[in-house]
Amino acid sequence: MRAAYIAKTLAALRVPPNLADEAALRRQFSWDTERRELAGLPGGGLNIAHEAVDRHAQGERREHTALRLLAADGSRHDFSYEQLRRLSNRFANVLTGLGIGRGDRLFVLCGRRLELYLAVLGGFKIGAVVSPLFSAFGPEPIATRIRLGQGKILVTTESLFRRKVASVVADMPSLRHTLLIGDDGHPTDAPGTLDLAGLMADAVDDFDIIPTTDDDPALLHFTSGTTGTPKGALHVHGAVLTHYVTGKYALDLHPQDIYWCTADPGWVTGTSYGIIAPLLHGVTSVVDAAEFDAEHWYRILQDERVSIWYTAPTAIRMLMKAGPELARRYCFPSLRFVASVGEPLNPEAVWWGADVLGLPVHDNWWQTETGGIMIANTVAMPIKPGSMGKPLPGVEACIVRRNADGSVAVLHEPDTVGELALKRGWPSMFRGYLGQEERYRKCFSGELYLTGDLARCDADGYYWFVGRVDDVIKSSGHLIGPFEVESALMEHPAVAEAAVIGMPDETVGEVVKAFVSLKRGFEASDLLRAELLGYARKRLGAAVAPKEIAFSSALPRTRSGKIMRRLPKARELGLPEGDLSTLEDGA
Ligand code: ATP
Ligand code: MG
């Protein structure tokens, strides 16, 4: 049995942490004080691209590598802060030349390549609202999002345009321009489009950033669609303060770090922490164009000497599935901090980090709506595996119950399960759901933002994820969080992943059913099923343990890597499958 606690000592940390004593910082924290560390625009105002790129390009980090792009063909391309400044200025000039400006919606649909980063930064510079889309989306999800977001301009590649956009152009009447990235470096000539490389070549390197303010919209991000149709969350330039502060305290970024965030900018993590936060801290940010491959990922961690790694539970589970022998062929002496977000991080995964990488994985929690990390296991803090950590300084969290009359009661008693709520006031709070004002209003009760997640807070102030409000299972009067059951199953050596749902039952309300995928070398059988049922009963007790287990070679997940529990549930119950635009291929 593993310990319930991973202690840390400051002396054991290789770099003095930005956050050594979180209780002390919490007492004295003020967003205004932190804000003084941002530069602000020369003539007043705040712009994400200026903070992320230009101010470094004007200072001592001018020639430091900002982005290290690992292309799909194995080549490696470095871009300094100064190069990024000039190239994003060119991009801004291209956009301005086309009549795109403040408030216009700019969509980007391409893989993780230079142009994506330039479009996002150039878009910020002109005051446009940028929305990066995941390049694996099909024509329908692309058109729906651009239509909903009133996209005025789209940046994409020639092949993506031909395969996915050309057929739905008529469904996107707001679109004025499509800028194409030529597939092989040659000018593109698809009808109704413009060749980006040609326009970039003609543009100049200087650009005066539009004087945006804290409240000017900057980003439009669609949620993962785990619980239903994805929502478009709007974020402002002022969010950059959260990105800065969380980069400092939750990810412990120091200027000498080599940092790798594995998320695609099509999801909020890939923008907030794959583009903005690392650049704000002047680090070298590794960007890998390829998709997940266990061997390739271990090699990046080793060969690029990654010191800070931000990834997702699904990726960690896939590495676990690939087996420890593979990991042992690599070594990671530069790695000093590993964090994860997006889904509950099972205690097994935290320990896997300690065993295989030499560092436990630090879970943190946030949402598209919060724009940045809110609850975290920080570098110097003891970890309780299975807990999301504590609210960061500047973030006030609590557990609440929604009453039938619409009022909300704060539950102060430790370990009471309720909805996780956050007090308004952190700078990256979303400012609206696109086209859904009523839904946005309903997320708030007075000063509290209600997250839609269930959690509990223990006596030490650590938060524990229980499940989505919609996913919680009610069985014989018990409230069962799927995460607890899934984590228990994952402790069995045969189990790679588990998804747990409630199945309607006349006697007890709902019974727990688990879908399980197995690790390499294990075969599904009735014997194994019986063993797993018994194992779970012993760990969880009969009231909480699954009554049924189904084996599945892969669990359905969103493109951002979250298990989509609503899909097996709909399939089991013969209900409509709902919006599947974010479902990963082959699920
Ligand atoms: P949708 O809102 O469309 O259903 P989504 O909520 O999955 O999709 P995101 O904003 O990408 O979209 O994900 C945020 C959610 O992910 C959180 O509300 C929470 O349920 C889950 N999550 C994120 N981090 C963690 C974590 N560390 N532990 C548990 N759950 C997490
Ligand atoms: Mg959500």
PDB file of N, CA, C and O and ligand atoms in Angstrom, residues 222-231 267-268 340-345 363-369 388 451 453 465 468 560 562, ligand 1:
ATOM      1  N   PHE A 222     -13.506  27.115 -27.191  1.00  0.00           N
ATOM      2  CA  PHE A 222     -14.634  26.201 -27.042  1.00  0.00           C
ATOM      3  C   PHE A 222     -14.280  25.147 -26.004  1.00  0.00           C
ATOM      4  O   PHE A 222     -13.146  24.667 -25.949  1.00  0.00           O
ATOM      5  N   THR A 223     -15.269  24.787 -25.170  1.00  0.00           N
ATOM      6  CA  THR A 223     -15.037  23.777 -24.136  1.00  0.00           C
ATOM      7  C   THR A 223     -14.882  22.409 -24.806  1.00  0.00           C
ATOM      8  O   THR A 223     -15.142  22.256 -26.003  1.00  0.00           O
ATOM      9  N   SER A 224     -14.521  21.420 -24.002  1.00  0.00           N
ATOM     10  CA  SER A 224     -14.182  20.116 -24.580  1.00  0.00           C
ATOM     11  C   SER A 224     -15.378  19.305 -25.071  1.00  0.00           C
ATOM     12  O   SER A 224     -15.209  18.323 -25.778  1.00  0.00           O
ATOM     13  N   GLY A 225     -16.581  19.677 -24.659  1.00  0.00           N
ATOM     14  CA  GLY A 225     -17.746  18.902 -25.077  1.00  0.00           C
ATOM     15  C   GLY A 225     -17.856  17.570 -24.348  1.00  0.00           C
ATOM     16  O   GLY A 225     -18.442  16.619 -24.854  1.00  0.00           O
ATOM     17  N   THR A 226     -17.314  17.493 -23.145  1.00  0.00           N
ATOM     18  CA  THR A 226     -17.359  16.244 -22.385  1.00  0.00           C
ATOM     19  C   THR A 226     -18.784  15.967 -21.916  1.00  0.00           C
ATOM     20  O   THR A 226     -19.247  14.832 -21.938  1.00  0.00           O
ATOM     21  N   THR A 227     -19.475  17.022 -21.494  1.00  0.00           N
ATOM     22  CA  THR A 227     -20.803  16.808 -20.923  1.00  0.00           C
ATOM     23  C   THR A 227     -21.929  17.181 -21.882  1.00  0.00           C
ATOM     24  O   THR A 227     -23.093  16.978 -21.562  1.00  0.00           O
ATOM     25  N   GLY A 228     -21.627  17.753 -23.022  1.00  0.00           N
ATOM     26  CA  GLY A 228     -22.676  18.146 -23.967  1.00  0.00           C
ATOM     27  C   GLY A 228     -22.080  18.973 -25.088  1.00  0.00           C
ATOM     28  O   GLY A 228     -20.882  18.917 -25.329  1.00  0.00           O
ATOM     29  N   THR A 229     -22.934  19.752 -25.757  1.00  0.00           N
ATOM     30  CA  THR A 229     -22.446  20.574 -26.868  1.00  0.00           C
ATOM     31  C   THR A 229     -21.406  21.582 -26.361  1.00  0.00           C
ATOM     32  O   THR A 229     -21.636  22.237 -25.354  1.00  0.00           O
ATOM     33  N   PRO A 230     -20.257  21.683 -27.046  1.00  0.00           N
ATOM     34  CA  PRO A 230     -19.236  22.623 -26.593  1.00  0.00           C
ATOM     35  C   PRO A 230     -19.749  24.067 -26.544  1.00  0.00           C
ATOM     36  O   PRO A 230     -20.540  24.479 -27.386  1.00  0.00           O
ATOM     37  N   LYS A 231     -19.286  24.791 -25.532  1.00  0.00           N
ATOM     38  CA  LYS A 231     -19.689  26.195 -25.364  1.00  0.00           C
ATOM     39  C   LYS A 231     -18.509  27.087 -25.731  1.00  0.00           C
ATOM     40  O   LYS A 231     -17.369  26.728 -25.469  1.00  0.00           O
ATOM     41  N   TRP A 267      -7.284  23.620 -27.598  1.00  0.00           N
ATOM     42  CA  TRP A 267      -7.889  23.612 -26.262  1.00  0.00           C
ATOM     43  C   TRP A 267      -7.243  24.680 -25.434  1.00  0.00           C
ATOM     44  O   TRP A 267      -6.092  25.054 -25.647  1.00  0.00           O
ATOM     45  N   VAL A 268      -7.966  25.134 -24.434  1.00  0.00           N
ATOM     46  CA  VAL A 268      -7.504  26.292 -23.670  1.00  0.00           C
ATOM     47  C   VAL A 268      -6.122  26.046 -23.049  1.00  0.00           C
ATOM     48  O   VAL A 268      -5.300  26.961 -22.977  1.00  0.00           O
ATOM     49  N   SER A 340      -0.078  18.145 -14.349  1.00  0.00           N
ATOM     50  CA  SER A 340      -1.093  17.605 -15.245  1.00  0.00           C
ATOM     51  C   SER A 340      -2.435  18.265 -14.994  1.00  0.00           C
ATOM     52  O   SER A 340      -2.724  18.703 -13.885  1.00  0.00           O
ATOM     53  N   VAL A 341      -3.229  18.343 -16.044  1.00  0.00           N
ATOM     54  CA  VAL A 341      -4.563  18.943 -15.929  1.00  0.00           C
ATOM     55  C   VAL A 341      -5.519  18.301 -16.902  1.00  0.00           C
ATOM     56  O   VAL A 341      -5.090  17.696 -17.880  1.00  0.00           O
ATOM     57  N   GLY A 342      -6.807  18.444 -16.629  1.00  0.00           N
ATOM     58  CA  GLY A 342      -7.811  18.094 -17.629  1.00  0.00           C
ATOM     59  C   GLY A 342      -8.791  17.058 -17.165  1.00  0.00           C
ATOM     60  O   GLY A 342      -9.939  17.041 -17.603  1.00  0.00           O
ATOM     61  N   GLU A 343      -8.331  16.210 -16.296  1.00  0.00           N
ATOM     62  CA  GLU A 343      -9.160  15.110 -15.812  1.00  0.00           C
ATOM     63  C   GLU A 343      -8.632  14.749 -14.445  1.00  0.00           C
ATOM     64  O   GLU A 343      -7.510  15.114 -14.087  1.00  0.00           O
ATOM     65  N   PRO A 344      -9.417  13.967 -13.704  1.00  0.00           N
ATOM     66  CA  PRO A 344      -8.866  13.518 -12.428  1.00  0.00           C
ATOM     67  C   PRO A 344      -7.583  12.730 -12.644  1.00  0.00           C
ATOM     68  O   PRO A 344      -7.483  11.951 -13.596  1.00  0.00           O
ATOM     69  N   LEU A 345      -6.617  12.984 -11.800  1.00  0.00           N
ATOM     70  CA  LEU A 345      -5.349  12.259 -11.891  1.00  0.00           C
ATOM     71  C   LEU A 345      -5.360  11.176 -10.808  1.00  0.00           C
ATOM     72  O   LEU A 345      -5.275  11.481  -9.621  1.00  0.00           O
ATOM     73  N   ASP A 363      -0.980  17.331  -9.822  1.00  0.00           N
ATOM     74  CA  ASP A 363      -2.279  17.591 -10.446  1.00  0.00           C
ATOM     75  C   ASP A 363      -2.657  19.057 -10.255  1.00  0.00           C
ATOM     76  O   ASP A 363      -2.338  19.657  -9.226  1.00  0.00           O
ATOM     77  N   ASN A 364      -3.331  19.622 -11.247  1.00  0.00           N
ATOM     78  CA  ASN A 364      -4.000  20.902 -11.004  1.00  0.00           C
ATOM     79  C   ASN A 364      -5.327  20.944 -11.736  1.00  0.00           C
ATOM     80  O   ASN A 364      -5.579  20.159 -12.635  1.00  0.00           O
ATOM     81  N   TRP A 365      -6.170  21.834 -11.262  1.00  0.00           N
ATOM     82  CA  TRP A 365      -7.555  21.892 -11.758  1.00  0.00           C
ATOM     83  C   TRP A 365      -7.878  23.274 -12.290  1.00  0.00           C
ATOM     84  O   TRP A 365      -7.561  24.281 -11.660  1.00  0.00           O
ATOM     85  N   TRP A 366      -8.508  23.300 -13.437  1.00  0.00           N
ATOM     86  CA  TRP A 366      -9.133  24.518 -13.943  1.00  0.00           C
ATOM     87  C   TRP A 366     -10.023  24.150 -15.110  1.00  0.00           C
ATOM     88  O   TRP A 366     -10.160  22.971 -15.437  1.00  0.00           O
ATOM     89  N   GLN A 367     -10.646  25.144 -15.715  1.00  0.00           N
ATOM     90  CA  GLN A 367     -11.607  24.898 -16.809  1.00  0.00           C
ATOM     91  C   GLN A 367     -11.404  25.945 -17.903  1.00  0.00           C
ATOM     92  O   GLN A 367     -10.793  26.988 -17.651  1.00  0.00           O
ATOM     93  N   THR A 368     -11.982  25.665 -19.056  1.00  0.00           N
ATOM     94  CA  THR A 368     -11.979  26.680 -20.119  1.00  0.00           C
ATOM     95  C   THR A 368     -12.502  28.005 -19.542  1.00  0.00           C
ATOM     96  O   THR A 368     -11.964  29.075 -19.829  1.00  0.00           O
ATOM     97  N   GLU A 369     -13.521  27.904 -18.720  1.00  0.00           N
ATOM     98  CA  GLU A 369     -14.166  29.111 -18.183  1.00  0.00           C
ATOM     99  C   GLU A 369     -13.251  29.911 -17.246  1.00  0.00           C
ATOM    100  O   GLU A 369     -13.348  31.124 -17.173  1.00  0.00           O
ATOM    101  N   MET A 388      -6.480  17.388  -5.969  1.00  0.00           N
ATOM    102  CA  MET A 388      -6.122  18.402  -6.972  1.00  0.00           C
ATOM    103  C   MET A 388      -5.211  19.462  -6.384  1.00  0.00           C
ATOM    104  O   MET A 388      -4.713  20.318  -7.091  1.00  0.00           O
ATOM    105  N   THR A 451     -18.960  25.951 -10.627  1.00  0.00           N
ATOM    106  CA  THR A 451     -18.147  25.321 -11.678  1.00  0.00           C
ATOM    107  C   THR A 451     -18.803  24.139 -12.381  1.00  0.00           C
ATOM    108  O   THR A 451     -18.317  23.711 -13.427  1.00  0.00           O
ATOM    109  N   ASP A 453     -18.614  21.194 -11.173  1.00  0.00           N
ATOM    110  CA  ASP A 453     -17.859  20.023 -10.701  1.00  0.00           C
ATOM    111  C   ASP A 453     -18.173  19.776  -9.231  1.00  0.00           C
ATOM    112  O   ASP A 453     -18.350  20.728  -8.463  1.00  0.00           O
ATOM    113  N   PHE A 465     -11.457  15.969  -6.163  1.00  0.00           N
ATOM    114  CA  PHE A 465     -12.478  15.920  -7.217  1.00  0.00           C
ATOM    115  C   PHE A 465     -13.370  14.709  -7.000  1.00  0.00           C
ATOM    116  O   PHE A 465     -12.881  13.611  -6.722  1.00  0.00           O
ATOM    117  N   ARG A 468     -18.327  15.203 -12.195  1.00  0.00           N
ATOM    118  CA  ARG A 468     -19.136  16.299 -12.719  1.00  0.00           C
ATOM    119  C   ARG A 468     -20.475  16.227 -12.011  1.00  0.00           C
ATOM    120  O   ARG A 468     -20.951  15.125 -11.710  1.00  0.00           O
ATOM    121  N   SER A 560      -9.465  16.475 -26.549  1.00  0.00           N
ATOM    122  CA  SER A 560      -8.573  17.030 -25.536  1.00  0.00           C
ATOM    123  C   SER A 560      -8.224  15.972 -24.501  1.00  0.00           C
ATOM    124  O   SER A 560      -7.600  16.265 -23.491  1.00  0.00           O
ATOM    125  N   LYS A 562     -10.283  13.712 -22.681  1.00  0.00           N
ATOM    126  CA  LYS A 562     -11.111  13.384 -21.514  1.00  0.00           C
ATOM    127  C   LYS A 562     -12.041  12.227 -21.833  1.00  0.00           C
ATOM    128  O   LYS A 562     -12.616  12.176 -22.923  1.00  0.00           O
TER     129      LYS A 562
HETATM  130  P1  ATP B   1     -17.815  20.663 -21.437  1.00  0.00           P
HETATM  131  O1  ATP B   1     -17.876  21.839 -20.495  1.00  0.00           O
HETATM  132  O2  ATP B   1     -18.034  21.045 -22.856  1.00  0.00           O
HETATM  133  O3  ATP B   1     -18.593  19.492 -20.994  1.00  0.00           O
HETATM  134  P2  ATP B   1     -15.218  20.152 -20.303  1.00  0.00           P
HETATM  135  O4  ATP B   1     -15.804  20.642 -19.031  1.00  0.00           O
HETATM  136  O5  ATP B   1     -14.528  18.835 -20.264  1.00  0.00           O
HETATM  137  O6  ATP B   1     -16.291  20.120 -21.459  1.00  0.00           O
HETATM  138  P3  ATP B   1     -12.903  21.825 -20.278  1.00  0.00           P
HETATM  139  O7  ATP B   1     -13.153  23.222 -19.920  1.00  0.00           O
HETATM  140  O8  ATP B   1     -11.841  21.521 -21.279  1.00  0.00           O
HETATM  141  O9  ATP B   1     -14.218  21.230 -20.868  1.00  0.00           O
HETATM  142  O10 ATP B   1     -12.554  20.966 -18.995  1.00  0.00           O
HETATM  143  C1  ATP B   1     -12.740  21.428 -17.679  1.00  0.00           C
HETATM  144  C2  ATP B   1     -13.204  20.302 -16.815  1.00  0.00           C
HETATM  145  O11 ATP B   1     -12.219  19.248 -16.798  1.00  0.00           O
HETATM  146  C3  ATP B   1     -13.382  20.655 -15.372  1.00  0.00           C
HETATM  147  O12 ATP B   1     -14.626  21.277 -15.133  1.00  0.00           O
HETATM  148  C4  ATP B   1     -13.272  19.287 -14.698  1.00  0.00           C
HETATM  149  O13 ATP B   1     -14.490  18.580 -14.767  1.00  0.00           O
HETATM  150  C5  ATP B   1     -12.234  18.591 -15.550  1.00  0.00           C
HETATM  151  N1  ATP B   1     -10.915  18.749 -14.915  1.00  0.00           N
HETATM  152  C6  ATP B   1      -9.930  19.586 -15.235  1.00  0.00           C
HETATM  153  N2  ATP B   1      -8.866  19.411 -14.443  1.00  0.00           N
HETATM  154  C7  ATP B   1      -9.190  18.459 -13.578  1.00  0.00           C
HETATM  155  C8  ATP B   1      -8.520  17.831 -12.484  1.00  0.00           C
HETATM  156  N3  ATP B   1      -7.296  18.156 -12.160  1.00  0.00           N
HETATM  157  N4  ATP B   1      -9.190  16.888 -11.794  1.00  0.00           N
HETATM  158  C9  ATP B   1     -10.443  16.548 -12.131  1.00  0.00           C
HETATM  159  N5  ATP B   1     -11.121  17.088 -13.137  1.00  0.00           N
HETATM  160  C10 ATP B   1     -10.504  18.032 -13.865  1.00  0.00           C
END
